Every structure is written in structure tokens, then in C-alpha cells.
Tab-separated table of C-alpha atoms in Angstrom:
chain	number	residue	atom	x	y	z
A	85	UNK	CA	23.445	-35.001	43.476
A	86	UNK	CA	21.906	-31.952	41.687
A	87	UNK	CA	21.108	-30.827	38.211
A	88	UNK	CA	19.548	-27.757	36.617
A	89	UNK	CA	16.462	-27.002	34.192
A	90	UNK	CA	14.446	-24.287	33.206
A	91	UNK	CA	15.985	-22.024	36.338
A	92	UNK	CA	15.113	-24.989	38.882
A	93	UNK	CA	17.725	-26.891	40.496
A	94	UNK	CA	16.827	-30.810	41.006
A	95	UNK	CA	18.475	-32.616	44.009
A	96	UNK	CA	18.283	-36.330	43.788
A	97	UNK	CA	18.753	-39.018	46.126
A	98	UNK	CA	21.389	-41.162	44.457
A	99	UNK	CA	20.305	-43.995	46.415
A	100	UNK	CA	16.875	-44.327	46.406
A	101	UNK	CA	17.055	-42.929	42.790
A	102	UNK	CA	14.103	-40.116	43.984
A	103	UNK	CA	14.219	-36.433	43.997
A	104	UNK	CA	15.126	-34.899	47.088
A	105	UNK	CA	13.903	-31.353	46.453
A	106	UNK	CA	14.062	-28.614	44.469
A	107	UNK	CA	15.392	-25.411	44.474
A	108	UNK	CA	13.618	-22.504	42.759
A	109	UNK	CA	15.315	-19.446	40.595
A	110	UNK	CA	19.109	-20.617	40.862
A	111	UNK	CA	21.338	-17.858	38.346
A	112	UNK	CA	20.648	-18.276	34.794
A	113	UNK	CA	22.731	-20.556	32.535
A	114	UNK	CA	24.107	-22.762	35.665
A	115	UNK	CA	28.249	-23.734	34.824
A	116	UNK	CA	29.274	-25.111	38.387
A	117	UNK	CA	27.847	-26.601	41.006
A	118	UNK	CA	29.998	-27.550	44.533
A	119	UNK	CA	28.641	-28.845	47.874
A	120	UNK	CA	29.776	-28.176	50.910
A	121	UNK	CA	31.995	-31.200	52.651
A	122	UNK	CA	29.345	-31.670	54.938
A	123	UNK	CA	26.398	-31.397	52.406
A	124	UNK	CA	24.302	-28.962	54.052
A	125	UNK	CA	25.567	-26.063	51.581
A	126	UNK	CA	25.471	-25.861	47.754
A	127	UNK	CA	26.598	-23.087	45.933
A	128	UNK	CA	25.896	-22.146	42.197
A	129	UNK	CA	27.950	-20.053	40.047
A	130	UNK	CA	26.253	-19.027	36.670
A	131	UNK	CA	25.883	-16.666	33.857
A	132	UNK	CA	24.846	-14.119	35.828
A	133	UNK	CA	27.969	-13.221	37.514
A	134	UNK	CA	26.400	-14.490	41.095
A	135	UNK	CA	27.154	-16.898	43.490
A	136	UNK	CA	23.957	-18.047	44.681
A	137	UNK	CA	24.558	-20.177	48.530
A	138	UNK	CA	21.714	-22.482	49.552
A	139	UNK	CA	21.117	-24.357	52.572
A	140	UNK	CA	19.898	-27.268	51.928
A	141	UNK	CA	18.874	-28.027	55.863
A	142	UNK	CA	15.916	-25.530	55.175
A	143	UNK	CA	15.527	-25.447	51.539
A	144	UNK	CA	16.071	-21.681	50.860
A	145	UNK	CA	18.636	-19.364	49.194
A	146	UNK	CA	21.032	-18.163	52.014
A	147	UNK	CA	22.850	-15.457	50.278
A	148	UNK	CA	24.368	-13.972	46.912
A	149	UNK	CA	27.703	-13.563	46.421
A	150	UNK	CA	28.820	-11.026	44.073
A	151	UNK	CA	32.553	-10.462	43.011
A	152	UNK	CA	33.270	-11.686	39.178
A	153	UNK	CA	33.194	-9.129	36.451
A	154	UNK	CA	31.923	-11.899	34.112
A	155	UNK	CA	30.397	-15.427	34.087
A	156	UNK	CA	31.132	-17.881	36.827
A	157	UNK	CA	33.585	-21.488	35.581
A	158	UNK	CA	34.280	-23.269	38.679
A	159	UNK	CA	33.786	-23.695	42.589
A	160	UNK	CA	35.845	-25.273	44.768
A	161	UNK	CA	34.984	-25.951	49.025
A	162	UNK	CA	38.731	-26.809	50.963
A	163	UNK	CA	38.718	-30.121	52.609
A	164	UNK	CA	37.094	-28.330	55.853
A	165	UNK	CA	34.581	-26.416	54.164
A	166	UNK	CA	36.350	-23.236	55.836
A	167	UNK	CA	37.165	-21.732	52.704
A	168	UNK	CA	34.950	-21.177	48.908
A	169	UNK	CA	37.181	-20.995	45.999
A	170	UNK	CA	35.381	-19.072	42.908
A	171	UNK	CA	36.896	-18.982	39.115
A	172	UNK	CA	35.354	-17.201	36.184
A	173	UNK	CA	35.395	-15.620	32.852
A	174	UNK	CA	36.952	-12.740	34.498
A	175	UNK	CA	40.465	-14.493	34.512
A	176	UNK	CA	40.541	-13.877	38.563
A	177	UNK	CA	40.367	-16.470	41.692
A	178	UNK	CA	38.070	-15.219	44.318
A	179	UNK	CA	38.366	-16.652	48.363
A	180	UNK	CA	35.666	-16.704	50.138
A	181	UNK	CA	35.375	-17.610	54.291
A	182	UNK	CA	32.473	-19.240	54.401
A	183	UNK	CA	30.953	-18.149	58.099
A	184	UNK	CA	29.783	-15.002	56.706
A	185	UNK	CA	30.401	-15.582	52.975
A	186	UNK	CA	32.401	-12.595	52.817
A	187	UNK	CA	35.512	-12.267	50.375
A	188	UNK	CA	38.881	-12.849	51.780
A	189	UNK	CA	41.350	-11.364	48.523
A	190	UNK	CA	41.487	-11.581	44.722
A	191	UNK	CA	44.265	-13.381	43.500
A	192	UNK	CA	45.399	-12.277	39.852
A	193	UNK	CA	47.494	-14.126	37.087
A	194	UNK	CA	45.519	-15.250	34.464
A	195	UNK	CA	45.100	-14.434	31.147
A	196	UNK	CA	42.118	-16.049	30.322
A	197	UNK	CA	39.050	-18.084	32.139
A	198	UNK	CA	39.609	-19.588	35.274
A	199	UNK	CA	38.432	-23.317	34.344
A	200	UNK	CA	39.025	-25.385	37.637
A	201	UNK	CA	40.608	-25.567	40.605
A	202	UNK	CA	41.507	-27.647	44.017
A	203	UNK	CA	42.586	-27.252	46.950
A	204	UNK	CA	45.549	-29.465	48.390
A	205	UNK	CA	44.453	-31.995	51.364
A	206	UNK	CA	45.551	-29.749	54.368
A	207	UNK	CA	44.297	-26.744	52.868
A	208	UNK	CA	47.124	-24.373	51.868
A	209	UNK	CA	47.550	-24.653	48.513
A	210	UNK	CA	45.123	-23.994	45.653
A	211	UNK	CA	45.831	-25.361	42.241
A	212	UNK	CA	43.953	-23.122	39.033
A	213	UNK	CA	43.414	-24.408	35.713
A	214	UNK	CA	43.153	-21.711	32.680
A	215	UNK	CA	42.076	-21.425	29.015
A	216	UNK	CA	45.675	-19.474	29.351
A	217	UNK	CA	47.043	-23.185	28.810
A	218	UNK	CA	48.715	-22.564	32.726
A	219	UNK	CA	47.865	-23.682	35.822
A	220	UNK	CA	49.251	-21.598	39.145
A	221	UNK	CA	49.688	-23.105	41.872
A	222	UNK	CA	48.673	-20.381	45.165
A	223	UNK	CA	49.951	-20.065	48.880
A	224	UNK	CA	46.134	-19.468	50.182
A	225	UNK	CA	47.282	-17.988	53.421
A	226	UNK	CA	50.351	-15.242	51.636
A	227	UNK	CA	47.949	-14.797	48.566
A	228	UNK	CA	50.572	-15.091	46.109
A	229	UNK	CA	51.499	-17.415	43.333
A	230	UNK	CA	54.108	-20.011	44.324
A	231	UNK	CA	54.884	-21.682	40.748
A	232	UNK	CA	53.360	-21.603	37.142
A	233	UNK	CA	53.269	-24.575	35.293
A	234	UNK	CA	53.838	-24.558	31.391
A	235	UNK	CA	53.438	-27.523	29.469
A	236	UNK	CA	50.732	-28.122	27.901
A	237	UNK	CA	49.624	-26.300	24.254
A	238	UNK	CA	45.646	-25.861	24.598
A	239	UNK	CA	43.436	-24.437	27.785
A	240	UNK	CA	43.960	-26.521	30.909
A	241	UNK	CA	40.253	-27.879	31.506
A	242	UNK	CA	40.798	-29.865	35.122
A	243	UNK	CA	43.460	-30.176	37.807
A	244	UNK	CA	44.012	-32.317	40.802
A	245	UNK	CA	45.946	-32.913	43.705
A	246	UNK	CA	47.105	-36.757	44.825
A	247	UNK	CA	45.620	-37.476	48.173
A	248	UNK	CA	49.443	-36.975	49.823
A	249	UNK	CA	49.762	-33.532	48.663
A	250	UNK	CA	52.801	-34.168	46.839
A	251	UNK	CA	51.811	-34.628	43.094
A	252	UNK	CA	49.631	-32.281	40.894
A	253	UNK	CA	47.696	-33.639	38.107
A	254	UNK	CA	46.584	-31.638	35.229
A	255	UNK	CA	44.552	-32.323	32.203
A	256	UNK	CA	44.398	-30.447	28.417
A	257	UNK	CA	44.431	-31.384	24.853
A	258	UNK	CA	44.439	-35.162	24.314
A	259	UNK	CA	47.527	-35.194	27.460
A	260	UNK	CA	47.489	-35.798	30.854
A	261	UNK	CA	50.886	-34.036	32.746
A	262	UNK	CA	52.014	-34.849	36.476
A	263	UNK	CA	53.912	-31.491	38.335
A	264	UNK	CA	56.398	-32.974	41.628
A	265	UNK	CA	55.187	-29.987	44.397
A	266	UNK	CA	58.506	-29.843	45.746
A	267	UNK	CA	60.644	-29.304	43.022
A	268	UNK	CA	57.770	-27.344	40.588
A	269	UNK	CA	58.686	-29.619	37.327
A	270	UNK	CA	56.356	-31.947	35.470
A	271	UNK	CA	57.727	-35.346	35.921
A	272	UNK	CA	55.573	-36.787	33.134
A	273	UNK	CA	53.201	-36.689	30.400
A	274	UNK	CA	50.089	-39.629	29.659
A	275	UNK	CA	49.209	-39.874	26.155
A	276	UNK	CA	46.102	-42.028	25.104
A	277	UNK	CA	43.257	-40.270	24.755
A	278	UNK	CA	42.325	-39.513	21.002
A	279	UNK	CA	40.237	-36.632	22.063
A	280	UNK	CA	40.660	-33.348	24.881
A	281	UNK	CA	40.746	-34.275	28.756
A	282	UNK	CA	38.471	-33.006	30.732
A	283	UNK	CA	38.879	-34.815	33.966
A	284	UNK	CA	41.148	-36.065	35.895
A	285	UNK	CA	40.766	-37.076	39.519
A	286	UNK	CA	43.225	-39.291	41.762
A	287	UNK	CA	41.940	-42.614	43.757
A	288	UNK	CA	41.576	-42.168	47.592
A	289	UNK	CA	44.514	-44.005	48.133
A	290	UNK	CA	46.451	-42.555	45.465
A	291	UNK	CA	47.167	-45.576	43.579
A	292	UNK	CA	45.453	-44.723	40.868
A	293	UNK	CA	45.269	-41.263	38.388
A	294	UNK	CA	41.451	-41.670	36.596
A	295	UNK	CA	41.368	-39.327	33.220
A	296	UNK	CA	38.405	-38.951	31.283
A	297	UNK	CA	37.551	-37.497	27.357
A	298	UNK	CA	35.644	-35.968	25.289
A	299	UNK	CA	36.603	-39.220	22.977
A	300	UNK	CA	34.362	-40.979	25.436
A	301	UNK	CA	36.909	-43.273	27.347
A	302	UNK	CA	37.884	-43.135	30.745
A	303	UNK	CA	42.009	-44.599	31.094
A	304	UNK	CA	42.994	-45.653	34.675
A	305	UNK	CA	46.600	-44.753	35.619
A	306	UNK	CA	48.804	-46.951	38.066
A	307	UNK	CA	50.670	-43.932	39.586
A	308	UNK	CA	53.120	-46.401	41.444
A	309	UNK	CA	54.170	-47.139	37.339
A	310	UNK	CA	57.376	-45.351	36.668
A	311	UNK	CA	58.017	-43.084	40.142
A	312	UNK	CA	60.873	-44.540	41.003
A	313	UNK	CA	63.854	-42.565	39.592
A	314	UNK	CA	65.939	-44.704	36.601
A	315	UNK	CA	68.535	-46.449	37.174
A	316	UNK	CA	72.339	-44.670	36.257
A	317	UNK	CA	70.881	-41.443	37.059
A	318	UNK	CA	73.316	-39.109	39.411
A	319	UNK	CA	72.346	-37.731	42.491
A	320	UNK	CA	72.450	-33.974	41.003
A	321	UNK	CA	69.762	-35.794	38.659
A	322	UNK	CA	67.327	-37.419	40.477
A	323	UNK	CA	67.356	-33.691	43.051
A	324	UNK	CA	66.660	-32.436	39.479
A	325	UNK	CA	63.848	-35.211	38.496
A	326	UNK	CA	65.707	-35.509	34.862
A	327	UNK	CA	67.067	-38.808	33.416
A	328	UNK	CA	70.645	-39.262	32.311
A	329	UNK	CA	69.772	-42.099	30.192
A	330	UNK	CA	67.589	-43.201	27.361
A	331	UNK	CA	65.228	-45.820	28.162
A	332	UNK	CA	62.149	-47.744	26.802
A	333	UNK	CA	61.128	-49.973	29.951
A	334	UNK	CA	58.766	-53.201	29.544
A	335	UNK	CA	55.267	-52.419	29.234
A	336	UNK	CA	52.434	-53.298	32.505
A	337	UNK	CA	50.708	-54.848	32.605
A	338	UNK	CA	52.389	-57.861	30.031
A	339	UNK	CA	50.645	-60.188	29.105
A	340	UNK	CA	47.622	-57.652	29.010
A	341	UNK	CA	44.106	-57.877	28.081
A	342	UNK	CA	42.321	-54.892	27.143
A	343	UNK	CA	45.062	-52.112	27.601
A	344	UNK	CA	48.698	-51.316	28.764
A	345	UNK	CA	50.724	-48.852	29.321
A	346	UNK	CA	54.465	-48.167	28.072
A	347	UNK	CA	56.937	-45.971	29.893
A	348	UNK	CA	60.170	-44.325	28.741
A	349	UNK	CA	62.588	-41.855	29.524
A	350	UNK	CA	64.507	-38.924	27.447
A	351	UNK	CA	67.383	-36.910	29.062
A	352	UNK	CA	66.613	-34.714	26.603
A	353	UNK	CA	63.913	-33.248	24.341
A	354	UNK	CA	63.313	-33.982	20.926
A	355	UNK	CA	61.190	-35.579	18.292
A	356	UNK	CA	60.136	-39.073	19.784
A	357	UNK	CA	58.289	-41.447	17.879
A	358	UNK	CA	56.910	-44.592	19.383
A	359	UNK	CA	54.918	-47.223	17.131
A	360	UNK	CA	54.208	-50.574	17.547
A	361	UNK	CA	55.185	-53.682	14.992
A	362	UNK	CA	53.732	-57.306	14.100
A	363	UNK	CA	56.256	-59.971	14.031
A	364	UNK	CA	56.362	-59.608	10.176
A	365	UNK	CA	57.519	-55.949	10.709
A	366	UNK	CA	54.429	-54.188	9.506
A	367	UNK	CA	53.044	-50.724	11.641
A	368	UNK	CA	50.429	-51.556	13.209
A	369	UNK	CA	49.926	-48.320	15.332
A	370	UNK	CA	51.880	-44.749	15.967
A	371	UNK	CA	51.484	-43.808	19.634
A	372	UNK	CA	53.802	-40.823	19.479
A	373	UNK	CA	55.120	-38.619	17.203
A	374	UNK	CA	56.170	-35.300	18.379
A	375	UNK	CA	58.274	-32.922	20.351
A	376	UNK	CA	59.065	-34.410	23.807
A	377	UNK	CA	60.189	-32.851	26.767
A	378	UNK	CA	63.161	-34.486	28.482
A	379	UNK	CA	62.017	-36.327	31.398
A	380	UNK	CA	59.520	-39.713	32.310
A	381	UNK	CA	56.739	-40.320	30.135
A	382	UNK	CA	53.988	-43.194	30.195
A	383	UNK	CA	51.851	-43.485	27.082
A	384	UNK	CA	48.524	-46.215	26.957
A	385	UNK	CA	47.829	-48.874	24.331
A	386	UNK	CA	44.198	-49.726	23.705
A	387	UNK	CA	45.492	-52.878	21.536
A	388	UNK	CA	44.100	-50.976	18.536
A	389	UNK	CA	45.070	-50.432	15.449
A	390	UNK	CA	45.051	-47.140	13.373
A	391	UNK	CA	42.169	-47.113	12.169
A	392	UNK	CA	40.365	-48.424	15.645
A	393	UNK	CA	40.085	-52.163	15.074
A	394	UNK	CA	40.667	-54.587	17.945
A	395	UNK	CA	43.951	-56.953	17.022
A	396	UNK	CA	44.069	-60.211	17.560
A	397	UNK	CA	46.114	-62.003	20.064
A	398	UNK	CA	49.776	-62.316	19.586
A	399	UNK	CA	53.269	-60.810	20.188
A	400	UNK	CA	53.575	-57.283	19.071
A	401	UNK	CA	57.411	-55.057	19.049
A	402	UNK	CA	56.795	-51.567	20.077
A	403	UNK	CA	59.921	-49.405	19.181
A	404	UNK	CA	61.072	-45.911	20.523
A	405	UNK	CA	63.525	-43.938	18.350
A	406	UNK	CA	64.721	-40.474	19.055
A	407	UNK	CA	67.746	-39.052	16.943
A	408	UNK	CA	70.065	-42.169	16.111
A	409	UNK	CA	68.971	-43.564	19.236
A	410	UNK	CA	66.342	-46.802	19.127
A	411	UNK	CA	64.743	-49.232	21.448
A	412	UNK	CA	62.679	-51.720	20.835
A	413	UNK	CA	60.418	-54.039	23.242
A	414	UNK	CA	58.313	-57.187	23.400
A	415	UNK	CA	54.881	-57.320	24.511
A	416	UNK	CA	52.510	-60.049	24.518
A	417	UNK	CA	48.400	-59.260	23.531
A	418	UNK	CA	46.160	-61.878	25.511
A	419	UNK	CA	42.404	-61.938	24.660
């Protein structure tokens, strides 16, 4: 683990809660930090422009890198350390090989900052986050942009790819959207958080999508929850990942204790509202009320109320309505 201070970098034994050593005159303002995937390297981007690579077998600076126009964002190793990913103010993705540390191309796209990126698990895709509110998705070995993904309505903060290489999270505004890698459309949005993502990261095994807040929460994703295709949907559908049908499925976990998470499905887009009901019929809680793409999407209860309050146990209805079109649902609140 390492942190910064006063243009000293503090490395700390996370197990023995010590420090392990300290490295001296790292670039000023620090804004990423990324070690190497067998821990002997760290680099540091910072306000400085620099890329700063220590080894940390002998405790000294090993070289500077120096590419970005502006401020470095993010740094990103691939899964064999082979490669160095940089991102910065400058709007541009840098590759480094990381024998030499020298640059390998410039890739260019962006509009805006470079926030994060990540590399796919075999290596030969990179995924790029932007304050352009897109996130490109790059063939490392062609340099070129395979897809663009536009969804989301604020800069993209964090990005990740499922441990199978097939599914691309990505994180901005209070919404969490999932991107299919073979057919280049989002396949869903997550809607919980009351404040902007920031994180997102998928479980070894995949299972589970992890997506944290400013708000302060952290909400834990089943990703096997709605990935099958509906049922009724046509063959020319499900190649195109769209739903012929509209659908409000039961919530999981029911009965739930603490949080659950509803799914539904709109074959096309429009203003969705979703809001959940007492037995005497009174609102209790509006979970969505906007513009929504056609498509799969999964939105968390906290078992909240508007205004934040814990409710007490009990059978709630939580109703989807879209147009003249209207489901409702049963769940049951256990504490």
C-alpha cells in the first residue's frame, strides 16, 4: 500500500500495519498511484506532467517518463505487467512497454480528461473513462478505437472489465451501466446510489459488480441477476440484446433484509417511473423517474423511505408504469 505527504511517498505493510519505506521527492500534487503485478514497480503520475517509476527492490527512482501535455489522472499495468497505460488532463492515452519504459503510440479521442482505465484479462483491449461523459474501448495492438460508448450524462469517473472479458462496467453520475463486448450496447443501467460513482470493480469470480459513492455506500451487484435474455423475445432480439416485452420481474433477494434489488425490462425508451407502495396505497419511495433507454435495467432498494428513514417490516407493492402500460409487484421487508 502507499500514500503521499509533503512530496514523500509512504509504503506500508498492510499486514503488519508498519511502514515499509519511504520514497523521497515523488512529482508534486500525486493523482495516481499503480503497482506493478508483481510489486517490485510503482509508478506515480502527478501534477507535474511526469511519470516518476520506482523500484521498490532497491528503493530508488528508476526513471521519468515524460509524454502528457498536462497533469497526470490515471495509471493502469496489463495483467502481465508488459504494458503501462497513462491518462491525463491532456485528453490523450499514452502506452508504455515497460522493459525500457519507452512509449509505444498515443491514442487520441477524447475531449476531455482521461479519468481511468483497464485493461481486459488477456491484454488486448483497453477500456478509458472521460470527463467527455464516454468511455472508448481500444484494440492495444492496431491502436485504434473499436467502439464508443454513450450513455451516461456526467464525466465517466471509473471503468472495469468482468474477469471473462465479456462485460464492461462503467460508473458516472449516481448510475452504474453494463456494455456486452461483443455486440458494443449497454445491456443495463444500476440505479441506487443517491450520490456520483466513483468505483466500480467486479469480484474475482465475476459474480459480483461492487460500486462505490461519494454518498458513502458501497451496493454489491449479483451480476448472474437478470443476464438471461426475457422470455418472448425473438431470436433477431436477443442477437440484438433488446426486449420485445414489458416486464417488471420479482425482486432478489425476497424476503430481504437490508436491501434488494428490482429488475425490469422496456422494449422501448421512455419516461419510467418506479415507486414503491404500503398496503394502504400510500408512496413510500420513488426509485425512478426519468428517461429510460429501452433495454434491462436493475435498480436497488435500501428499504428506505424518502426522506432516509428505515421502514418497518411488512409487505410493500412496488409499481412500474411507462405510457399506459403498469406493473405492479409484491415484496416482503424482513428485519
Amino acid at each position: 500500500m502507499a500514500g503521499e505527504s509533503y512530496r514523500r511517498i509512504f509504503l506500508w505493510d498492510v499486514e503488519n500495519d508498519r511502514e515499509a519505506g519511504v520514497l523521497e521527492e515523488p512529482p508534486r500534487m500525486v493523482r495516481a498511484l499503480e503497482f506493478s503485478p508483481d510489486g517490485q514497480t510503482l509508478v506515480v503520475a502527478g501534477g507535474d506532467r511526469t511519470i516518476q517509476v520506482w523500484d521498490l527492490v532497491q528503493m530508488r527512482q528508476e526513471v521519468v517518463l515524460d509524454g502528457h501535455a498536462e497533469m497526470g489522472q490515471t495509471l493502469r499495468f496489463s495483467w502481465d505487467g508488459r504494458l503501462l497505460a497513462s491518462g491525463g488532463s491532456d485528453h490523450v492515452v499514452r502506452l508504455w512497454e515497460t522493459t525500457e519504459y519507452r512509449q509505444l503510440s498515443a491514442l487520441y479521442g477524447h475531449s476531455a480528461e482521461v479519468r481511468e482505465m483497464a485493461f481486459s484479462p488477456d491484454g488486448s483491449l483497453l477500456a478509458s473513462a472521460s470527463g467527455d461523459s464516454t468511455i472508448r474501448l481500444w484494440d492495444v495492438a492496431a491502436e485504434k478505437t473499436l467502439a464508443i460508448f454513450e450513455g451516461h450524462a456526467s464525466s465517466v469517473l471509473t471503468v472495469d472489465f468482468s474477469p471473462d472479458g465479456r462485460m464492461l462496467a462503467s460508473g458516472a453520475g449516481n448510475s452504474v451501466q453494463l456494455w456486452d463486448l461483443n455486440t458494443y450496447r449497454k445491456t443495463r443501467e444500476l440505479q441506487a446510489h443517491m450520490g456520483t460513482v466513483n468505483a466500480v470493480r467486479f469480484s474475482p469470480d465475476g459474480q459480483i459488480l461492487a460500486s462505490g459513492s461519494w454518498d458513502g455506500s458501497v451496493l454489491l451487484w449479483p451480476t448472474g441477476v437478470g443476464m438471461s435474455t426475457a422470455v418472448g423475445t425473438s431470436a433477431a432480439d436477443q442477437a440484438s440484446g433488446l426486449p420485445r416485452k414489458f416486464l417488471l420481474h420479482q425482486n432478489y433477494p425476497n424476503p430481504f433484509n437490508g436491501g434488494t434489488v428490482i429488475r425490469f425490462t422496456l422494449p422501448r425508451s421512455g419516461e419510467a417511473s418506479l415507486m414503491i407502495f404500503n398496503l394502504l396505497g400510500h408512496k413510500v419511495r420513488t426509485l425512478v423517474n426519468d428517461n429510460r433507454d429501452a433495454g434491462e435495467h436493475l435498480v436497488h432498494w435500501d428499504g428506505r423511505n424518502g426522506n432516509g428513514k428505515e421502514l418497518s417490516s411488512g409487505v410493500y407493492l412496488y409499481r412500474l408504469k411507462i405510457g399506459d402500460k403498469m406493473r405492479v409487484c409484491r415484496l416482503l421487508m424482513l428485519k
